[in-house]
PDB file of N, CA and C in Angstrom:
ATOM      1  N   UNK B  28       0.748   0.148  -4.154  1.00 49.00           N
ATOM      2  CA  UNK B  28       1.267   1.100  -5.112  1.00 49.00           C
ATOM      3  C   UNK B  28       0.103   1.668  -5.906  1.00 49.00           C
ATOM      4  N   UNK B  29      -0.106   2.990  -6.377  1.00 55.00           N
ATOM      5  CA  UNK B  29      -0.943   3.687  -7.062  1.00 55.00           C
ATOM      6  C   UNK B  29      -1.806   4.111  -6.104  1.00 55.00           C
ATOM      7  N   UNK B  30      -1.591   3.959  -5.031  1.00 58.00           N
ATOM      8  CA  UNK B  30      -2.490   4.690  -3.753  1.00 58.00           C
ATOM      9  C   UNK B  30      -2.420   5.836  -3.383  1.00 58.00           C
ATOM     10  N   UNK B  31      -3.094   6.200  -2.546  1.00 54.00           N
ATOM     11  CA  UNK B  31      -2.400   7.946  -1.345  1.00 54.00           C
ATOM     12  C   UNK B  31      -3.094   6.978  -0.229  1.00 54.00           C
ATOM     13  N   UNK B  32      -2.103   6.756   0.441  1.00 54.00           N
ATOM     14  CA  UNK B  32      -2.072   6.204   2.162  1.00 54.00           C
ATOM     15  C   UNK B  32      -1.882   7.941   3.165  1.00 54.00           C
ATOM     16  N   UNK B  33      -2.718   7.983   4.025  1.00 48.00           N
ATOM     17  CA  UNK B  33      -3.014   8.972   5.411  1.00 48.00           C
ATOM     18  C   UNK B  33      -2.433   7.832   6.686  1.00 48.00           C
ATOM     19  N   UNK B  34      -2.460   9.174   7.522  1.00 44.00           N
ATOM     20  CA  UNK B  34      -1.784   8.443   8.149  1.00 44.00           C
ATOM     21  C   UNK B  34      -2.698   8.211   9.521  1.00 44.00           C
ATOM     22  N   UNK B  35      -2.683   7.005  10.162  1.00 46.00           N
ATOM     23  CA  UNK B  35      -3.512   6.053  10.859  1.00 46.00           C
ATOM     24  C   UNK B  35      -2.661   6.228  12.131  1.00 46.00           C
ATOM     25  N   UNK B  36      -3.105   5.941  13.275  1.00 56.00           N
ATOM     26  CA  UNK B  36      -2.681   5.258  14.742  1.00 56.00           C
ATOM     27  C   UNK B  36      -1.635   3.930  14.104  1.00 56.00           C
ATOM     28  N   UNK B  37      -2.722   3.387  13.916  1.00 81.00           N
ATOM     29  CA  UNK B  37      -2.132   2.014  13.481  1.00 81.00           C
ATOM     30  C   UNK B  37      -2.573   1.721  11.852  1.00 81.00           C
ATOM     31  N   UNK B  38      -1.655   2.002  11.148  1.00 91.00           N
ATOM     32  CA  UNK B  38      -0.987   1.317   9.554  1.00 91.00           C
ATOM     33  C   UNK B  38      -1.924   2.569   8.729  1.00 91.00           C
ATOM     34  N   UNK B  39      -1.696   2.271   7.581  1.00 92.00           N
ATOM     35  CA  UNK B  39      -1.898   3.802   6.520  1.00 92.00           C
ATOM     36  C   UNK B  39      -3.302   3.554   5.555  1.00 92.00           C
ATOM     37  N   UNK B  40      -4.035   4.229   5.678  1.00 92.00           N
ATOM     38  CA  UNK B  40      -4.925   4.430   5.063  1.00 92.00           C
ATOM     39  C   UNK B  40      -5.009   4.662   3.530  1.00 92.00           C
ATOM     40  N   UNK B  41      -5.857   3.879   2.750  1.00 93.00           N
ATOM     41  CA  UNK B  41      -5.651   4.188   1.338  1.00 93.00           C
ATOM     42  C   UNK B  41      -6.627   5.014   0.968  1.00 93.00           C
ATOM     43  N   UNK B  42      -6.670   5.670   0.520  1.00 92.00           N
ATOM     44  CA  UNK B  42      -7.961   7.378   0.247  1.00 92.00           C
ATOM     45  C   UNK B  42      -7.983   6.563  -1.610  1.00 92.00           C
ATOM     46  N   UNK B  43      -6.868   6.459  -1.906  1.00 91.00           N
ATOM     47  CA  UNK B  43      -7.884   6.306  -3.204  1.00 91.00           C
ATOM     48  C   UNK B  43      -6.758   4.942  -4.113  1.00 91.00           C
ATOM     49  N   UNK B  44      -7.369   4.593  -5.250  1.00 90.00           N
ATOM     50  CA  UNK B  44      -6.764   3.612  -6.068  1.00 90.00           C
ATOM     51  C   UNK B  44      -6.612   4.038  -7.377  1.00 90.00           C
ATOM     52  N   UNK B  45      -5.798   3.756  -8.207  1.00 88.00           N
ATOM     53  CA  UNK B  45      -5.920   4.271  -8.977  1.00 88.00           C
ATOM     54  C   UNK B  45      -6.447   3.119 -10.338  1.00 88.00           C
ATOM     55  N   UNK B  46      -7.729   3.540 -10.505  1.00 90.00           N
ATOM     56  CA  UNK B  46      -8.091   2.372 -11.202  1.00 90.00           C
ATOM     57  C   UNK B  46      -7.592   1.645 -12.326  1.00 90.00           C
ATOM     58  N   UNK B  47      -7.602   0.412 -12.294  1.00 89.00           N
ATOM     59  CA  UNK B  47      -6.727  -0.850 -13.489  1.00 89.00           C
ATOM     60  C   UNK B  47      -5.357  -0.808 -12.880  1.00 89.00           C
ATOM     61  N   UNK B  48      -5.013   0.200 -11.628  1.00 86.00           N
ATOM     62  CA  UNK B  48      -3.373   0.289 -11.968  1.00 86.00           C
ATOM     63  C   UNK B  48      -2.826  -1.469 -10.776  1.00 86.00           C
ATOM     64  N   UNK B  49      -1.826  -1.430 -10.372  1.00 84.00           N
ATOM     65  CA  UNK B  49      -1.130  -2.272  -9.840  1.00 84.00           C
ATOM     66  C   UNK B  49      -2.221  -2.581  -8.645  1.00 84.00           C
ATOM     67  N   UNK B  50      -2.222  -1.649  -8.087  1.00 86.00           N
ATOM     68  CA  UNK B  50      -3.217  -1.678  -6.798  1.00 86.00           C
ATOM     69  C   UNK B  50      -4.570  -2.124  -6.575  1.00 86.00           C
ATOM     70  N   UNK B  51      -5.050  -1.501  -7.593  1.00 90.00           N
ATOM     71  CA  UNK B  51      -6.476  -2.168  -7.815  1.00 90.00           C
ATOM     72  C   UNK B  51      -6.648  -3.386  -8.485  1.00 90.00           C
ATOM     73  N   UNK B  52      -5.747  -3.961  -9.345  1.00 89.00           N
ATOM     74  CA  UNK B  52      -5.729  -5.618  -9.669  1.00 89.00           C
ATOM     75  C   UNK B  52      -5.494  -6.272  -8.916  1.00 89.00           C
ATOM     76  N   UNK B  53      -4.492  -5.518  -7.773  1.00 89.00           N
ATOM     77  CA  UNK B  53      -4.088  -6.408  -6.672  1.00 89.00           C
ATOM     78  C   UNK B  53      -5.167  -6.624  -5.467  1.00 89.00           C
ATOM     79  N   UNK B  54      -6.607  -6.238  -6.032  1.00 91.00           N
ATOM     80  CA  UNK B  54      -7.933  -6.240  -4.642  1.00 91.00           C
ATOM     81  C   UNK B  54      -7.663  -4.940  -3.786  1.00 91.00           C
ATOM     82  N   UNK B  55      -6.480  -4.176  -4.231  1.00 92.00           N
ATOM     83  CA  UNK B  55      -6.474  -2.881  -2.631  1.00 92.00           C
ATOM     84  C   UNK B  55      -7.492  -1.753  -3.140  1.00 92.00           C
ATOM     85  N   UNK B  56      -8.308  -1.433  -2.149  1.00 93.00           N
ATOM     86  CA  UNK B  56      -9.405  -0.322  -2.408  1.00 93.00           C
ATOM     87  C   UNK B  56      -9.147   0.575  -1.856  1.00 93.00           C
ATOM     88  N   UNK B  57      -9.602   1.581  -1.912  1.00 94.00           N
ATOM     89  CA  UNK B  57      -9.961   3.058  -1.575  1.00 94.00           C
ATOM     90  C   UNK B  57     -10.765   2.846  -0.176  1.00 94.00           C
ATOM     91  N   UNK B  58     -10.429   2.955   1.058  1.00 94.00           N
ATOM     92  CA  UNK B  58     -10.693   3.080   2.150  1.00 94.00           C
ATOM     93  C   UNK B  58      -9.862   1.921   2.903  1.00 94.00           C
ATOM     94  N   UNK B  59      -9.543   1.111   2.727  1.00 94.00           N
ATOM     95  CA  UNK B  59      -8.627   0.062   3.321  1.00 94.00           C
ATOM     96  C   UNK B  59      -7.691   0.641   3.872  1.00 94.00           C
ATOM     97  N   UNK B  60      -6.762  -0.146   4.972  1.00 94.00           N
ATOM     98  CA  UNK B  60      -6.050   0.495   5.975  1.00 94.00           C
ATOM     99  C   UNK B  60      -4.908  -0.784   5.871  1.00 94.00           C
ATOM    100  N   UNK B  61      -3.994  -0.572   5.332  1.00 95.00           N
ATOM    101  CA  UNK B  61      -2.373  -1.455   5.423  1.00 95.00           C
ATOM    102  C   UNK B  61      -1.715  -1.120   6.769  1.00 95.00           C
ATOM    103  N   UNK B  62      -1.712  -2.363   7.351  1.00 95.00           N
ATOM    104  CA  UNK B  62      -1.174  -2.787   8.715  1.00 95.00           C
ATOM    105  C   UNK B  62       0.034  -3.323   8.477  1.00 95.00           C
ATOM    106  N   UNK B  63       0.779  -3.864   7.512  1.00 95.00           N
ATOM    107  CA  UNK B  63       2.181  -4.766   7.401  1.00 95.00           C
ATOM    108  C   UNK B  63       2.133  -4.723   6.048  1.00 95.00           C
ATOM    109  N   UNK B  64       2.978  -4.749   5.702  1.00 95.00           N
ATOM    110  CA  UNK B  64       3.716  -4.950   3.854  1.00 95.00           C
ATOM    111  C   UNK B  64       4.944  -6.083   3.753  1.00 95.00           C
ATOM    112  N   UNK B  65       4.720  -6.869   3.067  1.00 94.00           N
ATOM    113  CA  UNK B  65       6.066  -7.785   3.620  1.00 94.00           C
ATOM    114  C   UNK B  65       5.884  -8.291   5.329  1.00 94.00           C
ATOM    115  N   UNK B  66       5.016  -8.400   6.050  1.00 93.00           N
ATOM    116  CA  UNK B  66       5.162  -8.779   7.154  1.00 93.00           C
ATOM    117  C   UNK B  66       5.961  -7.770   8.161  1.00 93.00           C
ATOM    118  N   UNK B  67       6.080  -6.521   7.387  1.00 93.00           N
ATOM    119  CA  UNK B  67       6.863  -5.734   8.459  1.00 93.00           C
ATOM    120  C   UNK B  67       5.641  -4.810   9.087  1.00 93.00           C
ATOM    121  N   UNK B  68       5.689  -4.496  10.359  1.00 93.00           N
ATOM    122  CA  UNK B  68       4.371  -3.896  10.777  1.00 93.00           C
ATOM    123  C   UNK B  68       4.560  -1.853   9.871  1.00 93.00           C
ATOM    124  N   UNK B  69       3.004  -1.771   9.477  1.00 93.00           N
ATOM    125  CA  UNK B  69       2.706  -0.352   8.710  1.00 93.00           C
ATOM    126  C   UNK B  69       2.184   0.620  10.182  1.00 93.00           C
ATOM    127  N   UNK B  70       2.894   1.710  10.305  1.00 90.00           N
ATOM    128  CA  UNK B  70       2.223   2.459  11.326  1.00 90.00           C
ATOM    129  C   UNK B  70       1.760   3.976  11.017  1.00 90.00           C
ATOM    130  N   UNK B  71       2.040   3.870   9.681  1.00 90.00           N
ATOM    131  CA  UNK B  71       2.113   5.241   9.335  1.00 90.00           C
ATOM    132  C   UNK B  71       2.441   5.201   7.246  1.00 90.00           C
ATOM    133  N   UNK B  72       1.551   6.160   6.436  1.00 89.00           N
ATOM    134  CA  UNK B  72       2.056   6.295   5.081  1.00 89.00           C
ATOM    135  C   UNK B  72       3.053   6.529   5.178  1.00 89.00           C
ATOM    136  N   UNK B  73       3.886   6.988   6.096  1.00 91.00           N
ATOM    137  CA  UNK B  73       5.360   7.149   5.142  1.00 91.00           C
ATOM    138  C   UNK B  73       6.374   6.111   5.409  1.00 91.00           C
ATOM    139  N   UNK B  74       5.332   4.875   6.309  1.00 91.00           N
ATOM    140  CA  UNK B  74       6.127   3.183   6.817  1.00 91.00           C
ATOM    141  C   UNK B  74       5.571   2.494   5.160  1.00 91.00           C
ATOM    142  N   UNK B  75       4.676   3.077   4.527  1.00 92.00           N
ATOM    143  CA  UNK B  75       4.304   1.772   3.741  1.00 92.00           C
ATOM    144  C   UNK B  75       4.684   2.804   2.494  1.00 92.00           C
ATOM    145  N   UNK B  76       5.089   3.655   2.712  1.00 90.00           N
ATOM    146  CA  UNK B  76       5.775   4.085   0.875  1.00 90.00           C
ATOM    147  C   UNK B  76       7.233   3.817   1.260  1.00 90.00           C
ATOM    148  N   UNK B  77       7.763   4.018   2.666  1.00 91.00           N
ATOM    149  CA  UNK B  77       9.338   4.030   2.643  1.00 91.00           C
ATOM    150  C   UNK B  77       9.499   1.796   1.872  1.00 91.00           C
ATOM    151  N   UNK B  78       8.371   1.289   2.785  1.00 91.00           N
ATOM    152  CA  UNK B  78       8.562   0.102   1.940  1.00 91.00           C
ATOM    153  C   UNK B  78       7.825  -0.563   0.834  1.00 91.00           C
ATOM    154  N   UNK B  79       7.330   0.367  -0.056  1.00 88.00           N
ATOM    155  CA  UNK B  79       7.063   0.475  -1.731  1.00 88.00           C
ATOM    156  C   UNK B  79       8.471   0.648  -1.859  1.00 88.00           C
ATOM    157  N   UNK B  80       9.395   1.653  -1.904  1.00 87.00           N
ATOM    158  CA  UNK B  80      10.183   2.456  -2.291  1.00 87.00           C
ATOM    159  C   UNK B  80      11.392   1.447  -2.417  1.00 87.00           C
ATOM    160  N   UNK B  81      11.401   0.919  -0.873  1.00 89.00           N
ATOM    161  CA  UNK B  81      12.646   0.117  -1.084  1.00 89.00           C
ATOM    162  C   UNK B  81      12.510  -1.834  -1.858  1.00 89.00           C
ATOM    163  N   UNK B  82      11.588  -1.877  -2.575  1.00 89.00           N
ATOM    164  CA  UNK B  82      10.994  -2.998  -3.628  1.00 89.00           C
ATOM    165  C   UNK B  82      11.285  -2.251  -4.952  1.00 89.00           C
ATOM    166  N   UNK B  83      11.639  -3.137  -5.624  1.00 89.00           N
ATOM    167  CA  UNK B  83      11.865  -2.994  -7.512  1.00 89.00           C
ATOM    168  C   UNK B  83      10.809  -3.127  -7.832  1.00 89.00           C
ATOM    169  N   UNK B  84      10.421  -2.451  -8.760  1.00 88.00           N
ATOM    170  CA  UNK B  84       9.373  -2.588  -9.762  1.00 88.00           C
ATOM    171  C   UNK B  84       9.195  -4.135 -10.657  1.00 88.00           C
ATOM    172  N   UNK B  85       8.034  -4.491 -10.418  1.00 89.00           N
ATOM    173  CA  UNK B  85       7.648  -5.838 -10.722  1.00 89.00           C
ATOM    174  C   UNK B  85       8.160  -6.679 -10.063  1.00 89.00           C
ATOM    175  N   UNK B  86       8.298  -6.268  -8.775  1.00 92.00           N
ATOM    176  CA  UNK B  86       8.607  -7.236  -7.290  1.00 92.00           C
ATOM    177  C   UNK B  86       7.042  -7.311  -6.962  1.00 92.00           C
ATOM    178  N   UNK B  87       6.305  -8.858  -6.327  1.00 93.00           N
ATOM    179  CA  UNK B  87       5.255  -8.516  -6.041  1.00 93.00           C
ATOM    180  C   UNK B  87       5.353  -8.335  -3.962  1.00 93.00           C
ATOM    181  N   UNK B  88       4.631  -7.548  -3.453  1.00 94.00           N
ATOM    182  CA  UNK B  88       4.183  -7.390  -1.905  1.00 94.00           C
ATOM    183  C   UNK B  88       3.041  -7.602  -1.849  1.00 94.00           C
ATOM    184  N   UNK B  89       3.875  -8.381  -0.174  1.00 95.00           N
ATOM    185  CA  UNK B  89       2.131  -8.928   0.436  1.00 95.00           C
ATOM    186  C   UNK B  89       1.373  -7.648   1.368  1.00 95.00           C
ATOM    187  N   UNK B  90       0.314  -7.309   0.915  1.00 95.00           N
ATOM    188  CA  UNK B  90      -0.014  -6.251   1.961  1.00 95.00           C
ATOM    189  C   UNK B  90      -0.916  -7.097   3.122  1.00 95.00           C
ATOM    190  N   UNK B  91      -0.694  -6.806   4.321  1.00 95.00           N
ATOM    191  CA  UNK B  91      -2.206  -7.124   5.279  1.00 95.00           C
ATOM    192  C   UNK B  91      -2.465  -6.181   5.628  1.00 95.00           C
ATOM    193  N   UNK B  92      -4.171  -6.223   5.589  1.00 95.00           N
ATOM    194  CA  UNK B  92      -5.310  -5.057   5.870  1.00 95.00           C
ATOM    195  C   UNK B  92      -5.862  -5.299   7.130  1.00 95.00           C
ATOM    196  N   UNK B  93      -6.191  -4.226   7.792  1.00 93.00           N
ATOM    197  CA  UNK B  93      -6.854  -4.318   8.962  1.00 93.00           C
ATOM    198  C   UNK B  93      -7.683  -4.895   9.204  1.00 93.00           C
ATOM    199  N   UNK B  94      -8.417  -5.330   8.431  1.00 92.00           N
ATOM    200  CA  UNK B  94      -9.703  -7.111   8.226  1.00 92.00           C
ATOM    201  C   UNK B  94      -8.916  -7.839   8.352  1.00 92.00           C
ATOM    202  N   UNK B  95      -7.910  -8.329   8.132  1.00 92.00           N
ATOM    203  CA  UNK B  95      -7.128  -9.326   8.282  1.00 92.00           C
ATOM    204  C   UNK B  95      -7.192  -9.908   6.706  1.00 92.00           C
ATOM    205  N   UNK B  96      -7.536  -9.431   5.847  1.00 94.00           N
ATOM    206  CA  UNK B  96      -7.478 -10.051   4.312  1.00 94.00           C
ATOM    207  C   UNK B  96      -5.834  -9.500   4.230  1.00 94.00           C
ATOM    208  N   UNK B  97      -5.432 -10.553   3.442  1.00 95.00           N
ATOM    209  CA  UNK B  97      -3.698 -10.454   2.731  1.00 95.00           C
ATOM    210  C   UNK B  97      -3.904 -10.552   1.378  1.00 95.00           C
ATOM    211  N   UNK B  98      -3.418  -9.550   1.002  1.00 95.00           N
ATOM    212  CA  UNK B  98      -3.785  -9.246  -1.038  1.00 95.00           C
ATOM    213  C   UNK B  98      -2.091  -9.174  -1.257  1.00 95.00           C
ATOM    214  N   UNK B  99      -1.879  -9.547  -2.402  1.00 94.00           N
ATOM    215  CA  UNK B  99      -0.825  -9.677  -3.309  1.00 94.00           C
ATOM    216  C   UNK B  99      -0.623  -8.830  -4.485  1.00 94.00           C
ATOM    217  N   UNK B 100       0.114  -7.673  -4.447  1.00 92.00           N
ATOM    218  CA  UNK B 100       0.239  -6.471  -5.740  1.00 92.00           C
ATOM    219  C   UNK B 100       1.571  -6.497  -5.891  1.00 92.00           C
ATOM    220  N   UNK B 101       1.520  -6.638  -7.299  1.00 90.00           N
ATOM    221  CA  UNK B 101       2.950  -6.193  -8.278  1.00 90.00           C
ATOM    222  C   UNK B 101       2.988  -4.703  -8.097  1.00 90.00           C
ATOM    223  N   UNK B 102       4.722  -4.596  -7.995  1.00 87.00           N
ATOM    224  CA  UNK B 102       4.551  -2.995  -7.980  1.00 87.00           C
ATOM    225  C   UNK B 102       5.217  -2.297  -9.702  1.00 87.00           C
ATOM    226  N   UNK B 103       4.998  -1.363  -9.592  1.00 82.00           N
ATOM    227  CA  UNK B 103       5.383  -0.961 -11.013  1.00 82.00           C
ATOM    228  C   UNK B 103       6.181   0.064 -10.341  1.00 82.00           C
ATOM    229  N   UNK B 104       6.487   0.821 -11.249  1.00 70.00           N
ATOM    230  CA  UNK B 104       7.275   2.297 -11.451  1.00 70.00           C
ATOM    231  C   UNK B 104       6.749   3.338 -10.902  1.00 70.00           C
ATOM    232  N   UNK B 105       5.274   3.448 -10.447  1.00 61.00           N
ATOM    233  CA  UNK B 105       4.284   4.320 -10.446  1.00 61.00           C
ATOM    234  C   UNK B 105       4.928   5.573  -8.929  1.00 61.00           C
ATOM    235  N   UNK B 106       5.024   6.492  -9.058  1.00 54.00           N
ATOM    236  CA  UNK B 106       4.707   7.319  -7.720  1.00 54.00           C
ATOM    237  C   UNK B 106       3.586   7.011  -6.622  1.00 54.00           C
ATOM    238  N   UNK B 107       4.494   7.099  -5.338  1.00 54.00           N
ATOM    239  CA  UNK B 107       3.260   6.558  -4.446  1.00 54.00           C
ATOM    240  C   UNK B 107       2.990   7.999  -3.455  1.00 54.00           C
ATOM    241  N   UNK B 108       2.266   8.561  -3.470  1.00 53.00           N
ATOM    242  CA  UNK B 108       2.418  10.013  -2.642  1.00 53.00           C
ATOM    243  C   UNK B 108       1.360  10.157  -1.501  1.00 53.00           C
ATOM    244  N   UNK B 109       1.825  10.157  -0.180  1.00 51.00           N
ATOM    245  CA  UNK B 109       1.087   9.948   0.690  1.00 51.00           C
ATOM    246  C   UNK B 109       0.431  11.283   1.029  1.00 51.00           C
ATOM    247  N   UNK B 110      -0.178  11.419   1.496  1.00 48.00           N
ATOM    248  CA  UNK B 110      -0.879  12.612   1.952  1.00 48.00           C
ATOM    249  C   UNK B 110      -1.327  12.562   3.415  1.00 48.00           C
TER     250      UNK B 110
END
């Protein structure tokens, strides 16, 4: 959350973070690539905002990154707008 995810072959690209917000406390950076959210596979930004979208605010998600690192972000209220 607080990202802009592009869209990848395989899982969504984060172009940017928005700094201090949910995302960036949660370790997600600006060039990282989300492969699964919740363990559901990411193939595309509009797979990993449709599942931001369907989480409550101050639900936390597990993202996995294409390194294989798994980071943990609370989501807030924030707009997630893919590009």
């Amino acid at each position: 959350q607080g990202g802009e995810p592009s869209i990848l072959p395989n899982g969504a690209l984060i172009k940017s973070v928005t700094p201090n917000g949910p995302a960036a406390k949660g370790g997600l950076q600006a060039g990282a690539v989300v492969v699964k959210a919740d363990g559901r596979l990411v193939t595309s930004s509009d797979g990993l905002v449709a599942a931001v979208h369907a989480a409550a605010p101050g639900e936390k998600m597990t993202l996995t990154l294409s390194t294989g690192a798994v980071i943990s972000v609370t989501l807030s209220g924030q707009t997630v707008n893919p590009k």
